[in-house]
GROMACS .gro file of C-alpha atoms in nm:
model
  218
    1MET     CA    1   7.361   9.579   8.992
    2ALA     CA    2   7.556   9.641   8.708
    3PRO     CA    3   7.851   9.366   8.593
    4PRO     CA    4   8.195   9.522   8.711
    5SER     CA    5   8.346   9.721   8.406
    6GLU     CA    6   8.623   9.647   8.226
    7ASP     CA    7   8.900   9.852   8.442
    8ILE     CA    8   8.621   9.756   8.807
    9ALA     CA    9   8.619   9.444   8.897
   10ARG     CA   10   8.517   9.286   9.235
   11SER     CA   11   8.740   9.120   9.466
   12GLU     CA   12   8.537   8.831   9.482
   13ALA     CA   13   8.585   8.755   9.133
   14PHE     CA   14   8.969   8.659   9.137
   15PRO     CA   15   9.099   8.328   9.304
   16ALA     CA   16   9.252   8.357   9.659
   17ALA     CA   17   9.626   8.266   9.685
   18ASP     CA   18   9.746   7.941   9.704
   19ARG     CA   19  10.062   8.044  10.002
   20PRO     CA   20  10.106   8.167  10.319
   21VAL     CA   21  10.133   8.597  10.290
   22ALA     CA   22  10.444   8.734  10.449
   23PRO     CA   23  10.288   9.041  10.800
   24ILE     CA   24  10.438   9.380  10.760
   25VAL     CA   25  10.679   9.417  10.988
   26SER     CA   26  10.865   9.724  10.916
   27SER     CA   27  10.895  10.028  10.680
   28ARG     CA   28  11.262   9.904  10.623
   29TRP     CA   29  11.435   9.639  10.514
   30SER     CA   30  11.777   9.721  10.577
   31THR     CA   31  11.958  10.015  10.668
   32GLU     CA   32  12.047  10.322  10.440
   33GLU     CA   33  12.459  10.307  10.519
   34ALA     CA   34  12.392   9.903  10.491
   35ARG     CA   35  12.284   9.917  10.176
   36ASP     CA   36  12.425  10.187  10.000
   37ARG     CA   37  12.731  10.012  10.097
   38LEU     CA   38  12.648   9.703   9.894
   39SER     CA   39  12.553  10.008   9.623
   40GLU     CA   40  12.182   9.798   9.655
   41ALA     CA   41  12.015  10.101   9.437
   42ALA     CA   42  12.238  10.151   9.189
   43ALA     CA   43  12.251   9.827   9.105
   44VAL     CA   44  11.910   9.721   9.080
   45MET     CA   45  11.840  10.047   8.906
   46ASP     CA   46  12.109  10.013   8.644
   47ARG     CA   47  11.941   9.598   8.619
   48ALA     CA   48  11.606   9.784   8.615
   49GLY     CA   49  11.672   9.999   8.307
   50ILE     CA   50  11.591  10.310   8.503
   51GLU     CA   51  11.732  10.638   8.327
   52PRO     CA   52  11.685  10.991   8.307
   53GLY     CA   53  11.337  11.142   8.211
   54MET     CA   54  11.159  10.797   8.316
   55THR     CA   55  10.854  10.815   8.501
   56VAL     CA   56  10.911  10.513   8.771
   57ALA     CA   57  10.655  10.434   9.053
   58ASP     CA   58  10.807  10.260   9.391
   59ILE     CA   59  10.575  10.054   9.520
   60GLY     CA   60  10.606   9.953   9.911
   61ALA     CA   61  10.819  10.278   9.963
   62GLY     CA   62  10.831  10.238  10.343
   63GLU     CA   63  11.133  10.508  10.440
   64GLY     CA   64  11.200  10.630  10.084
   65TYR     CA   65  11.529  10.422  10.023
   66TYR     CA   66  11.434  10.362   9.709
   67THR     CA   67  11.223  10.664   9.659
   68ILE     CA   68  11.577  10.947   9.727
   69ARG     CA   69  11.763  10.746   9.504
   70LEU     CA   70  11.481  10.714   9.189
   71ALA     CA   71  11.486  11.082   9.243
   72ALA     CA   72  11.816  11.151   9.141
   73ARG     CA   73  11.850  10.891   8.874
   74VAL     CA   74  11.502  11.047   8.686
   75GLY     CA   75  11.622  11.369   8.709
   76ALA     CA   76  11.425  11.685   8.672
   77LYS     CA   77  11.245  11.598   8.302
   78GLY     CA   78  11.169  11.237   8.508
   79ARG     CA   79  10.896  11.126   8.828
   80VAL     CA   80  10.824  10.952   9.099
   81LEU     CA   81  10.555  10.830   9.298
   82ALA     CA   82  10.605  10.636   9.601
   83GLN     CA   83  10.336  10.459   9.788
   84ASP     CA   84  10.214  10.298   9.983
   85ILE     CA   85   9.964  10.099  10.210
   86VAL     CA   86  10.028  10.252  10.562
   87PRO     CA   87   9.900  10.588  10.672
   88LYS     CA   88  10.137  10.640  10.936
   89VAL     CA   89  10.424  10.596  10.623
   90HIS     CA   90  10.300  10.778  10.405
   91ASP     CA   91  10.324  11.019  10.591
   92MET     CA   92  10.596  10.990  10.724
   93LEU     CA   93  10.715  10.946  10.367
   94ALA     CA   94  10.573  11.272  10.220
   95GLU     CA   95  10.724  11.470  10.547
   96ARG     CA   96  11.085  11.342  10.372
   97VAL     CA   97  11.011  11.413  10.020
   98ASN     CA   98  10.901  11.737  10.148
   99ARG     CA   99  11.236  11.829  10.370
  100GLU     CA  100  11.498  11.695  10.126
  101ARG     CA  101  11.283  11.953   9.857
  102LEU     CA  102  11.199  11.601   9.575
  103ASP     CA  103  11.022  11.835   9.345
  104ASN     CA  104  10.973  11.502   9.091
  105VAL     CA  105  10.874  11.335   9.400
  106SER     CA  106  10.452  11.299   9.454
  107VAL     CA  107  10.320  11.051   9.733
  108LYS     CA  108   9.997  10.803   9.772
  109LEU     CA  109   9.813  10.615   9.987
  110GLY     CA  110   9.763  10.315   9.829
  111GLU     CA  111   9.517  10.021   9.848
  112PRO     CA  112   9.598   9.642   9.981
  113ALA     CA  113   9.445   9.513   9.601
  114ASN     CA  114   9.505   9.853   9.411
  115PRO     CA  115   9.820   9.988   9.419
  116MET     CA  116   9.562  10.325   9.293
  117LEU     CA  117   9.869  10.456   8.972
  118PRO     CA  118   9.707  10.700   8.699
  119ALA     CA  119   9.658  10.433   8.388
  120ASP     CA  120   9.911  10.468   8.089
  121SER     CA  121  10.207  10.625   8.298
  122PHE     CA  122  10.477  10.477   8.394
  123ASP     CA  123  10.777  10.339   8.288
  124ARG     CA  124  10.904  10.106   8.560
  125VAL     CA  125  10.734   9.996   8.856
  126LEU     CA  126  10.965   9.866   9.090
  127MET     CA  127  10.846   9.651   9.390
  128VAL     CA  128  11.136   9.570   9.610
  129HIS     CA  129  11.120   9.324   9.890
  130MET     CA  130  10.751   9.342   9.925
  131TYR     CA  131  10.531   9.124   9.673
  132HIS     CA  132  10.538   8.829   9.964
  133GLU     CA  133  10.297   9.092  10.146
  134ILE     CA  134  10.082   9.119   9.901
  135GLU     CA  135   9.713   8.932  10.032
  136SER     CA  136   9.593   8.921   9.696
  137PRO     CA  137   9.816   8.924   9.387
  138TYR     CA  138   9.582   8.832   9.119
  139GLU     CA  139   9.374   9.081   9.213
  140PHE     CA  140   9.681   9.339   9.271
  141LEU     CA  141   9.872   9.262   8.961
  142TRP     CA  142   9.529   9.294   8.763
  143ASN     CA  143   9.493   9.637   8.873
  144LEU     CA  144   9.839   9.725   8.804
  145ARG     CA  145   9.882   9.683   8.413
  146PRO     CA  146   9.668   9.923   8.307
  147ALA     CA  147   9.898  10.167   8.436
  148LEU     CA  148  10.231  10.133   8.225
  149ARG     CA  149  10.336  10.230   7.960
  150PRO     CA  150  10.388  10.049   7.644
  151GLY     CA  151  10.719   9.856   7.680
  152GLY     CA  152  10.710   9.914   8.037
  153ARG     CA  153  10.776   9.625   8.306
  154VAL     CA  154  10.751   9.532   8.686
  155ILE     CA  155  11.053   9.481   8.874
  156VAL     CA  156  11.035   9.270   9.155
  157VAL     CA  157  11.380   9.236   9.417
  158ASP     CA  158  11.260   8.959   9.665
  159ALA     CA  159  11.466   8.699   9.864
  160ASN     CA  160  11.422   8.335   9.735
  161ARG     CA  161  11.297   8.206  10.030
  162PRO     CA  162  10.886   8.084  10.137
  163THR     CA  163  10.595   8.339  10.163
  164ASP     CA  164  10.589   8.342  10.502
  165ARG     CA  165  10.935   8.378  10.543
  166HIS     CA  166  11.009   8.727  10.381
  167GLY     CA  167  11.025   8.629  10.039
  168THR     CA  168  10.926   8.441   9.671
  169PRO     CA  169  11.042   8.149   9.525
  170PRO     CA  170  11.139   8.262   9.154
  171ALA     CA  171  10.872   7.999   9.045
  172LEU     CA  172  10.608   8.084   9.206
  173LEU     CA  173  10.643   8.489   9.107
  174ALA     CA  174  10.715   8.421   8.740
  175CYS     CA  175  10.366   8.188   8.761
  176GLU     CA  176  10.137   8.412   8.993
  177PHE     CA  177  10.225   8.716   8.738
  178ALA     CA  178  10.146   8.492   8.388
  179ALA     CA  179   9.847   8.449   8.511
  180VAL     CA  180   9.705   8.742   8.469
  181GLY     CA  181   9.912   8.791   8.134
  182TYR     CA  182  10.255   8.902   8.254
  183ARG     CA  183  10.574   8.746   8.062
  184ARG     CA  184  10.918   8.710   8.239
  185VAL     CA  185  11.173   8.943   8.028
  186ASP     CA  186  11.484   8.970   8.297
  187ASP     CA  187  11.559   8.694   8.631
  188GLN     CA  188  11.877   8.745   8.761
  189PRO     CA  189  12.079   8.715   9.100
  190MET     CA  190  12.082   9.038   9.267
  191PRO     CA  191  12.286   8.896   9.557
  192LYS     CA  192  12.361   9.318   9.637
  193ALA     CA  193  11.979   9.356   9.761
  194GLY     CA  194  11.952   9.027   9.954
  195GLY     CA  195  11.857   8.807   9.674
  196TYR     CA  196  11.703   8.803   9.315
  197LEU     CA  197  11.575   9.094   9.033
  198ALA     CA  198  11.253   8.959   8.827
  199ALA     CA  199  11.114   9.182   8.549
  200PHE     CA  200  10.741   9.115   8.370
  201GLU     CA  201  10.608   9.290   8.091
  202ALA     CA  202  10.228   9.306   8.024
  203VAL     CA  203  10.147   9.092   7.731
  204GLY     CA  204   9.798   9.038   7.517
  205PRO     CA  205   9.464   9.148   7.751
  206ARG     CA  206   9.454   9.169   8.013
  207PRO     CA  207   9.232   8.834   8.082
  208ALA     CA  208   8.892   8.850   8.312
  209PRO     CA  209   8.879   8.781   8.622
  210HIS     CA  210   8.727   8.432   8.644
  211ALA     CA  211   8.942   8.324   8.355
  212ILE     CA  212   9.266   8.363   8.594
  213ARG     CA  213   9.360   8.050   8.724
  214ARG     CA  214   9.576   8.021   9.047
  215CYS     CA  215   9.901   7.892   9.126
  216ARG     CA  216   9.975   7.597   9.328
  217LEU     CA  217  10.253   7.649   9.590
  218ASP     CA  218  10.350   7.243   9.574
   0.00000   0.00000   0.00000
């Protein structure tokens, strides 16, 4: 059998995460009305530097709270790709996008360890209150890297609590990203979004899967 290519690697080549994984319990984190009362999306998009004309991926988009608001922010010259791994959720979001006639949004079904994003395409990739649900973070982040444009950033919003309580400690998050060749470039409390915001950029060459060293929970 031929060895994996530079862009394709077998799952067993990556280290397992040394942490619990939270189950997917809902396609929403809170009600849209409650989140808008706190100006959550606006605060996150401002901090993430999302501007008109950008191309943005919304990973774990759920019912589309961020997808809808990202579409308005990037405007007609921008693009939003909304991705989820649950087929029923994907279909419901696709129906919403069609119903609201969001011509600058596409909806895609991803895989648990691979967001299935086109290469060299995104200025920002958002993951809001879902990182703790990723079972294979090193494989996921490895597969994500090629999707970023030069200067592109991955934006993570999560709660500062253990992963099995639906959060990710910031130090653990930074360690897992660093293991796959990302540098943290922003880390700020984000109380309006129920936690913190961290931003990462890819630096240097992408490491070989067997060279990735997993982060210890302790």
